[in-house]
mmCIF file of C-alpha atoms in Angstrom:
data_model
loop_
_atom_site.group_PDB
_atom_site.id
_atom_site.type_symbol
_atom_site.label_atom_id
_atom_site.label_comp_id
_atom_site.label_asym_id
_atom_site.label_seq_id
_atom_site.Cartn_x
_atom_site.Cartn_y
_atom_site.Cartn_z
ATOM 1 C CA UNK A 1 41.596 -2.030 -20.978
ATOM 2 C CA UNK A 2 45.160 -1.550 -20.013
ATOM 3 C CA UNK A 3 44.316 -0.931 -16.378
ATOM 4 C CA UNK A 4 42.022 -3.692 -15.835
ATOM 5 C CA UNK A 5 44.041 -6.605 -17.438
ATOM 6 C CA UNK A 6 47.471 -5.421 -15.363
ATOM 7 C CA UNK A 7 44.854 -5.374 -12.498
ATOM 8 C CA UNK A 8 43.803 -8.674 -12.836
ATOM 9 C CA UNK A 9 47.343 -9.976 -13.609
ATOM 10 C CA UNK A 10 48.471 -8.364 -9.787
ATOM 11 C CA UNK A 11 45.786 -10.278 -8.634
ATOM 12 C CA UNK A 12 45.584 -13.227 -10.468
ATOM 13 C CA UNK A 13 50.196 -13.455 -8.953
ATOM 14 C CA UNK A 14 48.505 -13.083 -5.763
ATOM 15 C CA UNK A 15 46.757 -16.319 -5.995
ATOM 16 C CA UNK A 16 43.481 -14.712 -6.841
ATOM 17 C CA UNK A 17 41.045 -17.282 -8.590
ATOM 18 C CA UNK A 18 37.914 -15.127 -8.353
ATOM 19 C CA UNK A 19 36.353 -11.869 -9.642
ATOM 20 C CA UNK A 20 37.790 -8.553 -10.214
ATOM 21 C CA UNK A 21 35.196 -6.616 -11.008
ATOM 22 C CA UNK A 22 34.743 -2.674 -11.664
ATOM 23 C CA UNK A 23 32.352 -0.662 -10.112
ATOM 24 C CA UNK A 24 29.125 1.538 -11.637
ATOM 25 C CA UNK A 25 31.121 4.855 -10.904
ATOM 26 C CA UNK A 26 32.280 5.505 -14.387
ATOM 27 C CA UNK A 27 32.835 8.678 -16.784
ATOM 28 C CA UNK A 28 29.869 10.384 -17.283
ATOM 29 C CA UNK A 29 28.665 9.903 -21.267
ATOM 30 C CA UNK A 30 31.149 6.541 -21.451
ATOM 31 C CA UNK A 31 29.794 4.091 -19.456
ATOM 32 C CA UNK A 32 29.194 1.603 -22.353
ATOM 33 C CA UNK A 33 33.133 2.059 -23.239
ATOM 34 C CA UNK A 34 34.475 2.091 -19.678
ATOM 35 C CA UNK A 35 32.503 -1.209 -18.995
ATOM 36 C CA UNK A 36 33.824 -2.633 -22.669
ATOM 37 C CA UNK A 37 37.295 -2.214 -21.549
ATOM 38 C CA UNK A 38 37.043 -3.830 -18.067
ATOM 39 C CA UNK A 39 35.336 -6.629 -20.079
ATOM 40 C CA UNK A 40 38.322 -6.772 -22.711
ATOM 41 C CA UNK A 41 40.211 -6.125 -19.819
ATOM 42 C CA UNK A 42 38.789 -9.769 -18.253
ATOM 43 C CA UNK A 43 37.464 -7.968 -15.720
ATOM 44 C CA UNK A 44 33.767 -8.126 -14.482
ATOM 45 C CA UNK A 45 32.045 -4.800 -15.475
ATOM 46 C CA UNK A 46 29.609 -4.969 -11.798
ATOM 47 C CA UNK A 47 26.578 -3.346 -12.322
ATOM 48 C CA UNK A 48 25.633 -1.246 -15.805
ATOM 49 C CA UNK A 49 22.956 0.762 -13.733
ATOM 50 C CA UNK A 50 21.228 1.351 -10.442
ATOM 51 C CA UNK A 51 18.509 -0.878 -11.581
ATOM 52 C CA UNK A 52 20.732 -3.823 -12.155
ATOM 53 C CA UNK A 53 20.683 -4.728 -8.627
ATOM 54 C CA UNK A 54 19.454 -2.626 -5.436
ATOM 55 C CA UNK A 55 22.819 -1.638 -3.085
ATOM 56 C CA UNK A 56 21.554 -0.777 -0.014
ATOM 57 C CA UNK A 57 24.135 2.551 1.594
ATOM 58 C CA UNK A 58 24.103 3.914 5.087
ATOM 59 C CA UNK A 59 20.912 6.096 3.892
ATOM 60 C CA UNK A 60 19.027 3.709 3.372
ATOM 61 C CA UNK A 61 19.909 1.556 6.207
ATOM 62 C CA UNK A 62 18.672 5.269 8.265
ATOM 63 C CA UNK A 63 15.526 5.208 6.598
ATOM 64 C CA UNK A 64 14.540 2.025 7.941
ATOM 65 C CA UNK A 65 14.857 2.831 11.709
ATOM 66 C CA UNK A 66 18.361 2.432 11.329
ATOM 67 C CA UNK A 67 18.048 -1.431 10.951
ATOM 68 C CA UNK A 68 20.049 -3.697 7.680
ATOM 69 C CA UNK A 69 17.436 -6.151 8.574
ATOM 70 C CA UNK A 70 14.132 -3.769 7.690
ATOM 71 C CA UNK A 71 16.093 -2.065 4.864
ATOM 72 C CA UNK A 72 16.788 -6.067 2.873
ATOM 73 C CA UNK A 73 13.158 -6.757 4.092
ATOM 74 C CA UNK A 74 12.451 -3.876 2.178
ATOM 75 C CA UNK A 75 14.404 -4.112 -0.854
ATOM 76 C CA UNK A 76 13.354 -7.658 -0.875
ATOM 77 C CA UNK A 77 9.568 -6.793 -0.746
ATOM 78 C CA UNK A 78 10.372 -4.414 -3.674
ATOM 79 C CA UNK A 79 12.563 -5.626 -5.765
ATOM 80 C CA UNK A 80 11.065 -9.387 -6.330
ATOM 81 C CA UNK A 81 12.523 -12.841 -6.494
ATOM 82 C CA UNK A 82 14.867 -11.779 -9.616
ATOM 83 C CA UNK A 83 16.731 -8.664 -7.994
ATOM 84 C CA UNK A 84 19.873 -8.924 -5.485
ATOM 85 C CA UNK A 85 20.100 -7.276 -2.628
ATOM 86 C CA UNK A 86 23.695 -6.291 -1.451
ATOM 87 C CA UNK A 87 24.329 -4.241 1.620
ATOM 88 C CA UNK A 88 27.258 -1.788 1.788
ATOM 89 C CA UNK A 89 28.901 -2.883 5.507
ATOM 90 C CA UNK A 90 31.445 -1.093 7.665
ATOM 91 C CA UNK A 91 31.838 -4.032 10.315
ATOM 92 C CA UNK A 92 31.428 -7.877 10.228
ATOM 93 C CA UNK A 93 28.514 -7.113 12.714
ATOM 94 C CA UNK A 94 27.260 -5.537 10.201
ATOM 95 C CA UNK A 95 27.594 -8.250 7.467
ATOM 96 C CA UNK A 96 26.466 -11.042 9.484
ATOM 97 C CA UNK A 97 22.539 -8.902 9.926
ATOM 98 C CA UNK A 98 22.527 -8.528 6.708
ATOM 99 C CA UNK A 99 23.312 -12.244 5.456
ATOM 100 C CA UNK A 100 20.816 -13.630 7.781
ATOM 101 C CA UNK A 101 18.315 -10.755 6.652
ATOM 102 C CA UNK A 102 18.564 -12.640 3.698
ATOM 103 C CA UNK A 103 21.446 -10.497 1.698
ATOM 104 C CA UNK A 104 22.639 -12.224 -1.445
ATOM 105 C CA UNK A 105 25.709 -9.748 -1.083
ATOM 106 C CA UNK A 106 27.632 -7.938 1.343
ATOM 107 C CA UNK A 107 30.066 -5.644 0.616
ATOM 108 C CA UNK A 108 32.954 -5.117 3.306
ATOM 109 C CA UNK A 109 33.394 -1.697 2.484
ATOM 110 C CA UNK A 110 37.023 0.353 3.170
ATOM 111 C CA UNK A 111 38.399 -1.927 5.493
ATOM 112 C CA UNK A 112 42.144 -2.918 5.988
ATOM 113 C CA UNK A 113 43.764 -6.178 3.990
ATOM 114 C CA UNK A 114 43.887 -7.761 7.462
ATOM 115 C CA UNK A 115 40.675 -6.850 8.401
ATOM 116 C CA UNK A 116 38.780 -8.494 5.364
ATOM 117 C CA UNK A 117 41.003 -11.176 5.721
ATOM 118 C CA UNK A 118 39.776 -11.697 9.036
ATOM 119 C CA UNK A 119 35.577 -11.062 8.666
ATOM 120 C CA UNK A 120 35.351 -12.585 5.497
ATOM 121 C CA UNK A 121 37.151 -16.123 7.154
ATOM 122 C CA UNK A 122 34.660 -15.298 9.732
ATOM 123 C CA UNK A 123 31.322 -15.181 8.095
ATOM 124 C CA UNK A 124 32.261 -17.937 5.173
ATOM 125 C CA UNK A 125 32.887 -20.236 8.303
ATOM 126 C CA UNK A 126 30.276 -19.770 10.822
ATOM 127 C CA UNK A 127 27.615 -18.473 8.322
ATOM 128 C CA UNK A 128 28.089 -20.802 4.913
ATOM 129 C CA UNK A 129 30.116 -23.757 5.774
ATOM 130 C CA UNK A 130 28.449 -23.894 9.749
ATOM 131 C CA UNK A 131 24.515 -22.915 8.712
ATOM 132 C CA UNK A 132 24.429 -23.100 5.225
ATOM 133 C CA UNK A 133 23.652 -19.386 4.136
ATOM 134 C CA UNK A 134 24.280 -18.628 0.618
ATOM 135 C CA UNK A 135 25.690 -15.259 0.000
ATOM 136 C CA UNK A 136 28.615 -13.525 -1.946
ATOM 137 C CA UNK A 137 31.905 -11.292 0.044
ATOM 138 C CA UNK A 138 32.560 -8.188 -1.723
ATOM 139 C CA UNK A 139 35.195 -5.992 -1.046
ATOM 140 C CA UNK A 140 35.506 -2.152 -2.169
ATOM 141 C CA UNK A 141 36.979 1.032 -1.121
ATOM 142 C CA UNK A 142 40.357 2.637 -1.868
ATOM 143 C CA UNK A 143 41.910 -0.663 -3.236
ATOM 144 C CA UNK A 144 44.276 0.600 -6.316
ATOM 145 C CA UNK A 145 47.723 -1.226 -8.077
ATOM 146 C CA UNK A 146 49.616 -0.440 -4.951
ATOM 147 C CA UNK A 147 47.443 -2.342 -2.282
ATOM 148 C CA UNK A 148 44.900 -4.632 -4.107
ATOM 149 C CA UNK A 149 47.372 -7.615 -3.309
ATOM 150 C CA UNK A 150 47.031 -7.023 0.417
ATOM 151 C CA UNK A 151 42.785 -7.786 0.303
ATOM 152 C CA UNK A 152 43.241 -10.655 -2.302
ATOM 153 C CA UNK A 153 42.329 -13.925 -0.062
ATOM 154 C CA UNK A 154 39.969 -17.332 -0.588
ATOM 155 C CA UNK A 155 37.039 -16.038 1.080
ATOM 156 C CA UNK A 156 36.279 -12.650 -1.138
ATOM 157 C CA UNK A 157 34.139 -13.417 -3.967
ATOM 158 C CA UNK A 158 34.844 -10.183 -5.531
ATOM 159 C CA UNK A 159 36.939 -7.614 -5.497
ATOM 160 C CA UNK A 160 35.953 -4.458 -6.804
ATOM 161 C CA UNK A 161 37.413 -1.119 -7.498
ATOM 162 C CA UNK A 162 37.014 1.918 -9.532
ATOM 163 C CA UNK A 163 40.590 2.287 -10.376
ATOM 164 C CA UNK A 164 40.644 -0.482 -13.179
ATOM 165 C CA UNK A 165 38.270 1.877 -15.289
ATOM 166 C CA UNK A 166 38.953 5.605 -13.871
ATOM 167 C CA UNK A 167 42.313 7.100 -15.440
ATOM 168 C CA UNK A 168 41.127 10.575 -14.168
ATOM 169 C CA UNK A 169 41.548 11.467 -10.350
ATOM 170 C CA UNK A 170 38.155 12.200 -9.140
ATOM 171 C CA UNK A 171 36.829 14.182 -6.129
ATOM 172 C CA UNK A 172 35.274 11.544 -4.088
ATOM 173 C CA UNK A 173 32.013 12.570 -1.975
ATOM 174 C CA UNK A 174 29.082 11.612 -0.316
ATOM 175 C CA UNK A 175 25.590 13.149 0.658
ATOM 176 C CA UNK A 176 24.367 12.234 3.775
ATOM 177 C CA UNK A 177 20.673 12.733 5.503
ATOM 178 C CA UNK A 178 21.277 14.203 8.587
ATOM 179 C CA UNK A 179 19.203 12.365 10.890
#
């Protein structure tokens, strides 16, 4: 709880209004605890599971001919009218296929302070205040105590991070499909 409510308070002296959420990638056999505290915390505890909403990774983007706009067709097709679709993006390129795929989230995943600051401006602009689109910013990857401040801005809907719930370091890795 500790983590997540000094967390929020960095943010919140930022001139953060929005959510601070965790993420999914908690201690294996306390889950329920870990998402307890962030809620304590005031924190948002993101997703309890993978079936709580389908996050679409590189993988899966591969899968579908390398296209974000087959893989949310896809997800879409699958998942129903009741499950979100978010899309883990690298680039605002990226993000924008995947909003007008029909996205109801897009994650701009590890990219600099300045850099979300930027896309995020970007897509809320030409994509929700010039067309209309509904759809949610997220922003994960690395962001800890010592840079969170530099991401916080008006156009993220949520930042999110595993450091408000993870007082272990962790080895963080990845398995790819080699395609």
């Amino acid at each position: 709880m500790a983590r997540s409510a000094r967390l929020l308070s960095l943010v919140r002296k930022a001139g953060y209004t929005h959510t601070l959420a965790g993420t999914r990638k908690t201690t294996p056999g306390f889950r329920l605890v870990e998402k307890y505290g962030m809620l304590i915390g005031g924190c948002d505890p993101h997703r309890y599971d993978l079936s709580a909403m389908t996050m679409l990774k590189d993988n899966h983007i591969w899968a579908c001919q390398n296209s974000i706009t087959r893989a949310v067709h896809a997800a879409k097709a699958v998942g129903g009218f009741s499950i979100k679709v978010e899309v883990e993006c690298q680039s605002e390129e990226e993000a924008e296929e995947a909003i007008r795929a029909g996205a109801d989230v897009v994650m701009l995943d590890n990219f600099s302070g300045e850099g979300v600051k930027v896309a995020s401006r970007s897509l809320k602009e030409r994509l929700r205040r010039g067309e209309g689109k509904e759809f949610l910013i997220e922003v994960s990857g690395g962001l800890t105590e010592d840079n969170v401040e530099s991401f916080v801005c008006d156009d993220v809907d949520i930042i999110s991070t595993s450091s408000i719930h993870q007082g272990v370091k962790h080895v963080d890795f990845s398995l790819k499909i080699v395609h």
